mmCIF file of C-alpha atoms in Angstrom:
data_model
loop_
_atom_site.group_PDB
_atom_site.id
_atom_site.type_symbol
_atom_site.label_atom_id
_atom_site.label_comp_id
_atom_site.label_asym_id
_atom_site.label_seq_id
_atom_site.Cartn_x
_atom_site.Cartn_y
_atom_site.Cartn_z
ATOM 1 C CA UNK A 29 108.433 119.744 61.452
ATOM 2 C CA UNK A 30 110.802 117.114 62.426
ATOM 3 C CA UNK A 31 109.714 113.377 62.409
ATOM 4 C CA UNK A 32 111.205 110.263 63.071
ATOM 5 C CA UNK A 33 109.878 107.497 61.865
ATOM 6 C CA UNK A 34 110.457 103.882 60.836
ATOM 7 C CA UNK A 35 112.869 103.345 57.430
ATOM 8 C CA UNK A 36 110.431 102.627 53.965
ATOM 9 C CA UNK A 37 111.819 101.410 50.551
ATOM 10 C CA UNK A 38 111.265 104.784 49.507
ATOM 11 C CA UNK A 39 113.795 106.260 51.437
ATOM 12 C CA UNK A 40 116.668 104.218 49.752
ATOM 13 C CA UNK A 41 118.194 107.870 47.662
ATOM 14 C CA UNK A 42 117.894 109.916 50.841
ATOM 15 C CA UNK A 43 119.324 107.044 53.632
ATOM 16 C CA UNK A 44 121.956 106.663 50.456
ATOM 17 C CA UNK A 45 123.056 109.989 50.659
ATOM 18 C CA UNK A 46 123.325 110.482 54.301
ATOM 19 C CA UNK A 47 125.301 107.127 54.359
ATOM 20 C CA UNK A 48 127.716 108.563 51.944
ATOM 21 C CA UNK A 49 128.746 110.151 55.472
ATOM 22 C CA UNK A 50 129.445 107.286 57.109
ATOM 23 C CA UNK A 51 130.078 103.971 54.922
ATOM 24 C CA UNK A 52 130.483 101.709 57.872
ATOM 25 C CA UNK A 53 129.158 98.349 57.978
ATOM 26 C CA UNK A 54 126.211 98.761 59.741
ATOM 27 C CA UNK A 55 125.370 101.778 57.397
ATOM 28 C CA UNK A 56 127.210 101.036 53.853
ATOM 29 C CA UNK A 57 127.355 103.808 51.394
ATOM 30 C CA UNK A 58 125.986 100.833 48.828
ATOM 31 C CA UNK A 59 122.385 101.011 47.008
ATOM 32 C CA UNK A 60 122.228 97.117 46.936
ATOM 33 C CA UNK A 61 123.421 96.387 50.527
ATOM 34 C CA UNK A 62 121.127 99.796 51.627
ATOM 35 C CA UNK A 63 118.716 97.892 49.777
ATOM 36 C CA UNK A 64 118.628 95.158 51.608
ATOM 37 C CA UNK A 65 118.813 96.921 54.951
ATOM 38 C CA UNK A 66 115.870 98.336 54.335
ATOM 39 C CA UNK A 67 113.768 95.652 53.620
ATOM 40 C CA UNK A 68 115.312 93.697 56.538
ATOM 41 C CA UNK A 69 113.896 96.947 58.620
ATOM 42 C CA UNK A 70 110.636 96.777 57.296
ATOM 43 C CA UNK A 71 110.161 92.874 57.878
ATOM 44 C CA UNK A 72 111.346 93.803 61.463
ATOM 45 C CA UNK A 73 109.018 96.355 62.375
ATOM 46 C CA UNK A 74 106.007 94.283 60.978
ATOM 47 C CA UNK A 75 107.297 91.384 63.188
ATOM 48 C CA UNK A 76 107.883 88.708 60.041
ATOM 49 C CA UNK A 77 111.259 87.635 60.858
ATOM 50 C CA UNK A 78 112.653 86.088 63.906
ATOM 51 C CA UNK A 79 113.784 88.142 66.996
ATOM 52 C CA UNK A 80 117.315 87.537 66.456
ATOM 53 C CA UNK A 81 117.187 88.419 62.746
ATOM 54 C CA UNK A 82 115.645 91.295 63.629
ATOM 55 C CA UNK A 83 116.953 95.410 62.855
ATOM 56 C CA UNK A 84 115.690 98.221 63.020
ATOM 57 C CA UNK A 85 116.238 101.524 61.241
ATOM 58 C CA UNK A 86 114.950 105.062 62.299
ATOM 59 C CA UNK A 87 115.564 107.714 59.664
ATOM 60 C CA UNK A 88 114.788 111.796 60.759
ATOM 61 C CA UNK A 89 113.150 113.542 58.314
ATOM 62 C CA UNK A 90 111.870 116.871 57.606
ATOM 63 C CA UNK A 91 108.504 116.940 56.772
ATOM 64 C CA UNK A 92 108.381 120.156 55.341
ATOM 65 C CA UNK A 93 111.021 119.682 52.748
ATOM 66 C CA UNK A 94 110.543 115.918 52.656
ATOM 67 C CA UNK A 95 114.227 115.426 52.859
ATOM 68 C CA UNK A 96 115.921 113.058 55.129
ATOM 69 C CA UNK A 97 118.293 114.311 56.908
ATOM 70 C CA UNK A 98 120.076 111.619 59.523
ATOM 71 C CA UNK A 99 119.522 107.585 60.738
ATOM 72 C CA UNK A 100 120.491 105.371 63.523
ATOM 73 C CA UNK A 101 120.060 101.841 64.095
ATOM 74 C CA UNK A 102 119.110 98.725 66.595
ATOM 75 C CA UNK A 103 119.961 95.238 66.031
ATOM 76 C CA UNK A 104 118.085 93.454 68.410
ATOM 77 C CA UNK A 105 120.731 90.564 68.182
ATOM 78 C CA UNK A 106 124.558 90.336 67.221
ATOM 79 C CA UNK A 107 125.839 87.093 67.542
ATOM 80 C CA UNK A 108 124.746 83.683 67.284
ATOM 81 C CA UNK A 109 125.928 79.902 66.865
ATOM 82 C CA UNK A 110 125.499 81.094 62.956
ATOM 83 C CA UNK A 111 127.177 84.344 62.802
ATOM 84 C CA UNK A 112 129.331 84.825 66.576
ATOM 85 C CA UNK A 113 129.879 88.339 67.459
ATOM 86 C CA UNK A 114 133.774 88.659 67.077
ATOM 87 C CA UNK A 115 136.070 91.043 68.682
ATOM 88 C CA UNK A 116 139.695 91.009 70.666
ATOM 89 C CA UNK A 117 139.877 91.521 74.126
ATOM 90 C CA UNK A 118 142.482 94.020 75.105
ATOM 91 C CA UNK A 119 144.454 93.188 78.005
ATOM 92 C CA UNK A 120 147.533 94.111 79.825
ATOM 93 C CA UNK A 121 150.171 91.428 80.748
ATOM 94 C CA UNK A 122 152.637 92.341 83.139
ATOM 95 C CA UNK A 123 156.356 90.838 83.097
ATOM 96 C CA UNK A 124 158.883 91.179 85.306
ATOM 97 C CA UNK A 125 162.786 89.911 85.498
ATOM 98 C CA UNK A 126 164.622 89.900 89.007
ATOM 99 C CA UNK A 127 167.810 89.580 87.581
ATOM 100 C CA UNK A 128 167.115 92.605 85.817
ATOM 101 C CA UNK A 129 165.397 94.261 88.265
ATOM 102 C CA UNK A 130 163.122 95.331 85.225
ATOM 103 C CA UNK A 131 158.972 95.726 85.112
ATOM 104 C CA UNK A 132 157.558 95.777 81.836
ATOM 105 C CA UNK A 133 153.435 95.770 81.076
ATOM 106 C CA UNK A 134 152.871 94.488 77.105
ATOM 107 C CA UNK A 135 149.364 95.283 75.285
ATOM 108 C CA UNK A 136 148.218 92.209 73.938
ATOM 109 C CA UNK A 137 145.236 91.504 71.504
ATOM 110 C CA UNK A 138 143.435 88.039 72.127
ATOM 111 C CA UNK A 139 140.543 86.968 69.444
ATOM 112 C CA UNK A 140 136.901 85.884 71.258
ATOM 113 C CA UNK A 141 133.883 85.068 69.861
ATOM 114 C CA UNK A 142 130.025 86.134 71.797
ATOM 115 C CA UNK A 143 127.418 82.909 70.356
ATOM 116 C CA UNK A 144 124.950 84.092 72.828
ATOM 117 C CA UNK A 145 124.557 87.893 71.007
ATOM 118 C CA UNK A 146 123.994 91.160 72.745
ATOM 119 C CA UNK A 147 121.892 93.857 71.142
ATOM 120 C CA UNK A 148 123.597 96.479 69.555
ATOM 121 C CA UNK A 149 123.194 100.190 68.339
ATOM 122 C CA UNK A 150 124.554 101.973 65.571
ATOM 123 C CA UNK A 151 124.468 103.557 62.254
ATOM 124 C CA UNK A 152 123.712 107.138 63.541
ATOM 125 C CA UNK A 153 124.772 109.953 61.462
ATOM 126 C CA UNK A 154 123.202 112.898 60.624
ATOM 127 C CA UNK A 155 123.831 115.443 57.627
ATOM 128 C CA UNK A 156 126.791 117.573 58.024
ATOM 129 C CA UNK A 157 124.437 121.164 56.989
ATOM 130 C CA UNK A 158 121.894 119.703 59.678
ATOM 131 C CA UNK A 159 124.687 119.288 62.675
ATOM 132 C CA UNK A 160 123.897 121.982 65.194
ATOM 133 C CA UNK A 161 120.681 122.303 64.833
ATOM 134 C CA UNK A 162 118.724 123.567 67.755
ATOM 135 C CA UNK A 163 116.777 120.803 68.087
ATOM 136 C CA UNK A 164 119.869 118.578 68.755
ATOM 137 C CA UNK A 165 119.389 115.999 66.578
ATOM 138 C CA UNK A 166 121.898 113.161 66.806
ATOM 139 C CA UNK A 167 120.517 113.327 70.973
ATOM 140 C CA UNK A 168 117.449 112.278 69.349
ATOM 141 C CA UNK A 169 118.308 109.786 66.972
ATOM 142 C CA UNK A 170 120.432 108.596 70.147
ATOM 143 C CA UNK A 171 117.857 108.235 72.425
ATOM 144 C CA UNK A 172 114.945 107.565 70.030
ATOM 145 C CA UNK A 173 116.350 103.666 69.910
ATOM 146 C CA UNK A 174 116.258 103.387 73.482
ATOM 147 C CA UNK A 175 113.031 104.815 73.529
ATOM 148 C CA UNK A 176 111.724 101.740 71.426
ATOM 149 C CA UNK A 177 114.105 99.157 73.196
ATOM 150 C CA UNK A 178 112.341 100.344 76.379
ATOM 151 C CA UNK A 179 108.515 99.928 74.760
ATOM 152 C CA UNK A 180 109.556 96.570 73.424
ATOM 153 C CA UNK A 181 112.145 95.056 76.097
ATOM 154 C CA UNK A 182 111.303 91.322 75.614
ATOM 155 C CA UNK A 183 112.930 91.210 72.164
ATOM 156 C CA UNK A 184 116.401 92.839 73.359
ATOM 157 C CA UNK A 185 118.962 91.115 75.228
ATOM 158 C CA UNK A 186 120.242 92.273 78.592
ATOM 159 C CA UNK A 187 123.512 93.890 77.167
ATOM 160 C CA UNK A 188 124.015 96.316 74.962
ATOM 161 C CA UNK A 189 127.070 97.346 72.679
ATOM 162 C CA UNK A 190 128.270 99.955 70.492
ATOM 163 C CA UNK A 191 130.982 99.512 68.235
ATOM 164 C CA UNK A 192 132.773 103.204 66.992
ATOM 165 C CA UNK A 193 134.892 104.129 64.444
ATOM 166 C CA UNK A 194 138.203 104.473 64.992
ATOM 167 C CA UNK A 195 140.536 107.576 62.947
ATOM 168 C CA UNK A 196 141.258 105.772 59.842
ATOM 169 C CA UNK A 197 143.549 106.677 56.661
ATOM 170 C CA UNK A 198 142.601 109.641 54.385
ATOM 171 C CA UNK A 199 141.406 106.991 51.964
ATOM 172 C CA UNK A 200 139.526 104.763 54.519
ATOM 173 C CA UNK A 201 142.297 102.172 55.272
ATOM 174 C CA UNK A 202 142.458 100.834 58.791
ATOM 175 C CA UNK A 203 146.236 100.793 60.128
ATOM 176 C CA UNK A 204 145.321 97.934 62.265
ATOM 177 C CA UNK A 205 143.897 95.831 59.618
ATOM 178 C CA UNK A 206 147.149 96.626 57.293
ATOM 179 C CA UNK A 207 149.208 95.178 60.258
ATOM 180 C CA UNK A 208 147.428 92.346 61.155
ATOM 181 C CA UNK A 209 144.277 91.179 59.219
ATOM 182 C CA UNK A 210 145.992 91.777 55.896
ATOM 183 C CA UNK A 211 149.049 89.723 56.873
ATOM 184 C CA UNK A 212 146.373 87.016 58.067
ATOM 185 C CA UNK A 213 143.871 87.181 55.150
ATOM 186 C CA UNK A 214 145.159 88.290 52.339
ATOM 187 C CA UNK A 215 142.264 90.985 52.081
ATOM 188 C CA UNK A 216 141.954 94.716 51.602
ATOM 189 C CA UNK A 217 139.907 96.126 54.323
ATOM 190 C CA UNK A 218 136.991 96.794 52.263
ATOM 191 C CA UNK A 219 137.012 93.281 50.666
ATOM 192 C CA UNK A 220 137.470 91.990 54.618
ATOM 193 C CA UNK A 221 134.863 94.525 56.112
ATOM 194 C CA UNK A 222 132.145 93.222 53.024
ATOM 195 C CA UNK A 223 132.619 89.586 53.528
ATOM 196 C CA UNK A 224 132.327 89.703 57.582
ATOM 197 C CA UNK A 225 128.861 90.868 56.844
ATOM 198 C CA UNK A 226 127.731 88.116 55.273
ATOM 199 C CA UNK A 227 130.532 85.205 56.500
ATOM 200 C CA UNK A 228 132.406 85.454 59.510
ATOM 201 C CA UNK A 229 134.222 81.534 58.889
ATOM 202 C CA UNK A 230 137.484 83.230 57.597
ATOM 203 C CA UNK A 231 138.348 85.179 60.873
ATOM 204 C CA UNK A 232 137.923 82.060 62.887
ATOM 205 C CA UNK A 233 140.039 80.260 60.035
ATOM 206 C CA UNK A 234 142.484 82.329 59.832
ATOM 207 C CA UNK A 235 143.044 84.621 62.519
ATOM 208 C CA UNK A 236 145.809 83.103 65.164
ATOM 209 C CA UNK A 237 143.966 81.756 68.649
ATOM 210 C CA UNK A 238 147.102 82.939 70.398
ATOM 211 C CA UNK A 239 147.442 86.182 72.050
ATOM 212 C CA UNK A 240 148.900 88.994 69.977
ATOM 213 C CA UNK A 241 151.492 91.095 71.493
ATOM 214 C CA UNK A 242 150.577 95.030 70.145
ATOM 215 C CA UNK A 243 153.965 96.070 71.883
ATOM 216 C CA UNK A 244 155.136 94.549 68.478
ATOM 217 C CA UNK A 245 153.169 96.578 66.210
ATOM 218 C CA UNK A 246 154.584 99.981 64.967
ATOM 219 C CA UNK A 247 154.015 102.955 66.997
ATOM 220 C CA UNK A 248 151.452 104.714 64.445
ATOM 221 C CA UNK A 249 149.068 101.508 64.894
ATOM 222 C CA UNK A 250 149.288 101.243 68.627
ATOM 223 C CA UNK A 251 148.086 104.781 68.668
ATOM 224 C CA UNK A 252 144.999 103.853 67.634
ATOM 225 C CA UNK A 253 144.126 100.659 69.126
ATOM 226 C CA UNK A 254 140.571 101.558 70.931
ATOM 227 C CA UNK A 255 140.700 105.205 70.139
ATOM 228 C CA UNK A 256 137.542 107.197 69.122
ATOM 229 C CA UNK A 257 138.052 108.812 65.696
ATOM 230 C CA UNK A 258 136.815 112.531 65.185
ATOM 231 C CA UNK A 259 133.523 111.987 64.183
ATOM 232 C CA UNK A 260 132.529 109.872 66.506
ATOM 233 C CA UNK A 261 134.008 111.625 69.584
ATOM 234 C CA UNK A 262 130.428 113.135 70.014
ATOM 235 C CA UNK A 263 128.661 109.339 70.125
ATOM 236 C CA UNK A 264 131.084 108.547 72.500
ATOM 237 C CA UNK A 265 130.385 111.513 74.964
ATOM 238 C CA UNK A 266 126.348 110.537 74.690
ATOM 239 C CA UNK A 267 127.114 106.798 75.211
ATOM 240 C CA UNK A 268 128.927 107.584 78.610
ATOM 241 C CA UNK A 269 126.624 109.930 79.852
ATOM 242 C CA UNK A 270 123.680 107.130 79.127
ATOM 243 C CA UNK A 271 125.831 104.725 81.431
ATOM 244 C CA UNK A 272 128.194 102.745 78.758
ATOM 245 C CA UNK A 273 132.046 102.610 79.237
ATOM 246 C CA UNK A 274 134.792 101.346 77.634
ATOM 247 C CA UNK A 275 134.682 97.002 77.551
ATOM 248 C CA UNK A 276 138.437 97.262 76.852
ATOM 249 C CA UNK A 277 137.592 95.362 73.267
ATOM 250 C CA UNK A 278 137.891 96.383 69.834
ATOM 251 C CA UNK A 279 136.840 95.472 66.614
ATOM 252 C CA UNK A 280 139.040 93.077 65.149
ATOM 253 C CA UNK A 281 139.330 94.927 61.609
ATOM 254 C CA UNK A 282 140.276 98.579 62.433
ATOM 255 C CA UNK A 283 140.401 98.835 66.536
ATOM 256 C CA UNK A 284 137.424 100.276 67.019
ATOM 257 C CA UNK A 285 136.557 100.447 70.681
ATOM 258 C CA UNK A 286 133.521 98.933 71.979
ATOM 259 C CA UNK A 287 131.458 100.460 74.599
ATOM 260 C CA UNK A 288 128.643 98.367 76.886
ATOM 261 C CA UNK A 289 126.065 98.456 78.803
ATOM 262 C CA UNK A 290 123.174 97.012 80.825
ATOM 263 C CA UNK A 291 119.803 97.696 79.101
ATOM 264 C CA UNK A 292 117.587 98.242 82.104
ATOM 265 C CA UNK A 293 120.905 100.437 83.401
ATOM 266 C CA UNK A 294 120.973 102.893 80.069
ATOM 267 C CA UNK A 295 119.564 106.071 81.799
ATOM 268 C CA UNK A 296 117.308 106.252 78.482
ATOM 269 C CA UNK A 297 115.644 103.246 78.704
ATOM 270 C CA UNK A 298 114.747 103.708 82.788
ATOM 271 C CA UNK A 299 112.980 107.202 81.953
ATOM 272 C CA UNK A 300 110.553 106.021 78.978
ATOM 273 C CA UNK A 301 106.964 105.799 80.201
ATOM 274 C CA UNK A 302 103.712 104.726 78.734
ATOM 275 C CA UNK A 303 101.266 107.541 79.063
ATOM 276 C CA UNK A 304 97.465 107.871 78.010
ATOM 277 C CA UNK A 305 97.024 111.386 76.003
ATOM 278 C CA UNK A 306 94.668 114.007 77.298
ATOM 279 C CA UNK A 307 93.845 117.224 75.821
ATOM 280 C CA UNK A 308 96.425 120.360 77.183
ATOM 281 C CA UNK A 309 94.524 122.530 79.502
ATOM 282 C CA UNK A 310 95.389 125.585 81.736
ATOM 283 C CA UNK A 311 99.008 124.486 82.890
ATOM 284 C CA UNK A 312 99.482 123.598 86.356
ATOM 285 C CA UNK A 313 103.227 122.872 85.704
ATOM 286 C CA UNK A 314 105.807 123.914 83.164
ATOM 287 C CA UNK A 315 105.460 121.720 80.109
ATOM 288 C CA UNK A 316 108.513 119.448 79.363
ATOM 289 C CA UNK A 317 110.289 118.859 76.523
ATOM 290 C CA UNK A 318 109.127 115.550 75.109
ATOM 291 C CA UNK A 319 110.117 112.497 72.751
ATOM 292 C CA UNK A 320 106.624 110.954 72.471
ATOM 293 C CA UNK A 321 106.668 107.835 70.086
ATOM 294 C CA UNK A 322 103.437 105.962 68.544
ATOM 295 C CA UNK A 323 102.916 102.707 67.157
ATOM 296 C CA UNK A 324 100.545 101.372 64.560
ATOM 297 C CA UNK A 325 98.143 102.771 62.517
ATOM 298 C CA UNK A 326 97.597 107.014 62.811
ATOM 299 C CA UNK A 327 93.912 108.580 62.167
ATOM 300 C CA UNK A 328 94.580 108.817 58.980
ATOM 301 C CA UNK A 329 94.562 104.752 58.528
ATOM 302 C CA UNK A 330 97.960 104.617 57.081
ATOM 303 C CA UNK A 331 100.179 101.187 57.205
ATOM 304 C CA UNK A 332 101.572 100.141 60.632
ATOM 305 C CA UNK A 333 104.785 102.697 61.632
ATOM 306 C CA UNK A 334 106.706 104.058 63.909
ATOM 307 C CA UNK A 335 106.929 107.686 64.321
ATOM 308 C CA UNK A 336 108.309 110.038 66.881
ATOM 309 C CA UNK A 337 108.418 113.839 67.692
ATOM 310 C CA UNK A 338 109.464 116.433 70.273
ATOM 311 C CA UNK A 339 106.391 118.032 71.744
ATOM 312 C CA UNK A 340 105.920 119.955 74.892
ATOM 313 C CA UNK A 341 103.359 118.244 77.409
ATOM 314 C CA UNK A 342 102.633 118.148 80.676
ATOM 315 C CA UNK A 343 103.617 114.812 82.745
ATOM 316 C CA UNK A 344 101.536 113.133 85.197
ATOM 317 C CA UNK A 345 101.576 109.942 87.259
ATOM 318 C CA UNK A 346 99.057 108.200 83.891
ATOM 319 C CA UNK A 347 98.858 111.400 81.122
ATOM 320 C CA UNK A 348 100.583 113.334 78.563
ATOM 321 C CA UNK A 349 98.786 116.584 77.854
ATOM 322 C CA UNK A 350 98.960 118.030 74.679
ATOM 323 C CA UNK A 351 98.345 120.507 72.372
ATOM 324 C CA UNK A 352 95.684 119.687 69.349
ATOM 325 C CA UNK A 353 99.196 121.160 67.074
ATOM 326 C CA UNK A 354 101.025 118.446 68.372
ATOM 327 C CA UNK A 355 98.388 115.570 68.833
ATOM 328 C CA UNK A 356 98.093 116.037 64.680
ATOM 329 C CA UNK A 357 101.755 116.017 63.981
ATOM 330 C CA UNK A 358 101.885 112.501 65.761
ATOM 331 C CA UNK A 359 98.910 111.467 63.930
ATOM 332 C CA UNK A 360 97.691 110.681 67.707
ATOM 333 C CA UNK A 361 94.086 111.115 68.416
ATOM 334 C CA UNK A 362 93.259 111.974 72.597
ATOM 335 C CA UNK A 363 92.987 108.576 74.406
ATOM 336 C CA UNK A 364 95.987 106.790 72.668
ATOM 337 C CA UNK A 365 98.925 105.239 74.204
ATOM 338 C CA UNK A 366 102.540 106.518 73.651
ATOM 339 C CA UNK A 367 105.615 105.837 75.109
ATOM 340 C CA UNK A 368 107.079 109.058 76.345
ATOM 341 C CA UNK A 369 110.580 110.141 77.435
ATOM 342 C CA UNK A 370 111.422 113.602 79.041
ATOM 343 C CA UNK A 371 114.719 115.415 77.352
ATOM 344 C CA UNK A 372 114.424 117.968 80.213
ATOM 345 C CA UNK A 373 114.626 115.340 82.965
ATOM 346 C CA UNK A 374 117.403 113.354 81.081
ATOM 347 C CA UNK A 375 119.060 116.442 80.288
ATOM 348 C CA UNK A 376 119.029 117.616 84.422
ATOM 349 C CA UNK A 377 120.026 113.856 85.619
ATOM 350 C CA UNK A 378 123.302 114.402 84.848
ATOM 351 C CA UNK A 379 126.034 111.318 83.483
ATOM 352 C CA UNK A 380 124.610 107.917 84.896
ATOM 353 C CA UNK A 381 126.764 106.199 87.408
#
């Protein structure tokens, strides 16, 4: 069986492993900073840290071998007075001479800085021999985050983002950052991308205020100025279909794009509903297929968690029906609350508009 559940201290070899697959900053392949993560996670879910301090990590694991096999990620705030959310604005700026008779449009790259914070997604990955699966499971490690954003809406802001990875160098190098944050810092990328996550002073200190014309850059970094890289191409085609589109910003280290969205507009976050569980009886419907997620305690008395699993059930206007099978693998007695999202209906809505 297939679980997801809320990140534990115990999980810091397996989330290391699978982050050896991504090594971004949200998702470092580093035991200390994983470390960390983690325990920032926990404190989260328990509700002992502020709102805006708050993240969240869901790993997927499989219960049968014990092995976790993929994460993804909510931070309920990025960006504040302490710690701005800091990007560049891509823009086009249209010239044109009369005597010349000549009309030229120039990309140009302009540093801003977000105090107020938007909540953001990230860190998915799952492991390379689990891609493909049936079961689809980057779709659920997408959607399981709205599913919790939805159960919990007070403590997420009104926008969300999603920052993704750009094609980088062979060896991890960022073109963009060798043309322009180098020049301005002084930094490798790595040394750059480790000190933005604890102190962001030196990009306001140090990056120019004035626009940046990217007509000036060579060819090879232009080319990937708010592209997708490869592995990501697959986020990017979940994040549209949800509702998100391009901002036209990138990340100011490699030019990754950014893609937004309303919260209450993410097609995710509209389907969840909180359902009372019944007992599954002689079907009077086909049964869906489910993402049911419970909170707290399970009947076993274990510590508070978060856990989620596809089940079939059968919808109505205030139930869930299901099967004793899948009532024990939630650890869900009949009678408890859970928030509930239909893959089948999300699946038949088609790309949100």
């Amino acid at each position: 069986m297939l679980l997801i559940r809320d990140v534990t201290a115990d999980d810091l070899d397996g989330l290391l492993e699978v982050a050896a697959y991504l090594d971004s900053v949200n998702l470092p392949n580093d035991r200390a900073r994983l470390r960390a993560i983690i325990a920032g996670s926990e404190q989260s879910f328990a509700g002992r840290c502020d709102v805006a301090d708050r993240h969240f990590v869901f790993v997927l694991v499989d219960e049968d071998s014990g092995r976790l096999v993929g994460s993804s990620m909510i931070f309920a705030q990025h960006g504040s007075r302490r710690a701005p959310h800091v990007f560049f604005d891509v823009l086009d700026e249209e010239r044109y001479s009369q005597t010349l008779d000549r009309h030229v449009t120039h990309r140009v790259l302009r540093i801003g800085y977000n105090y107020k914070g938007l909540t953001e997604i990230g860190g998915l990955v799952v492991r390379p021999e689990w891609r493909g699966h049936p079961a689809q499971l980057g779709k659920l490690l997408f959607h399981v985050r709205f599913l919790y954003i939805a159960l919990h809406r007070a403590m997420f802001r009104d926008d969300v983002l999603s920052e993704l990875m750009p094609p980088l160098e062979a060896d991890g190098t960022s073109l963009l950052w060798e043309a322009l944050g180098r020049k301005f810092t002084g930094l490798s990328y790595q040394e750059a991308d480790r000190l933005s996550h604890e102190n962001k002073e030196f990009i306001r200190a140090l990056f120019p205020e004035e626009p940046i014309y990217a007509t000036l850059l060579p060819p090879e970094v232009q080319a990937v100025i708010g592209e997708v890289g490869p592995d990501t191409r697959g986020v990017e085609k979940m994040l549209r279909r949800a509702g998100f589109s391009y901002a036209h910003r990138i990340d100011p280290f490699d030019g990754g794009p950014h893609f937004h969205a309303r919260i209450d507009d993410v097609a995710s976050v509209r389907a969840v509903r909180t359902l009372k569980i019944v007992e599954a009886g002689e079907p009077a419907t086909a049964p869906e297929r489910l993402l049911i997620a419970v909170e707290g305690d399970d009947d076993t008395g274990a510590r508070p968690l978060f856990r989620a699993a596809v089940a079939m059930g059968i919808v109505t206007a205030d139930t869930v029906a299901l099967s004793a099978q899948a009532r024990h693998a939630l650890g869900a007695a009949v009678g408890r609350t859970v928030g509930v999202l239909s893959l089948d209906r999300l699946a038949e809505s088609g790309p949100a508009r």
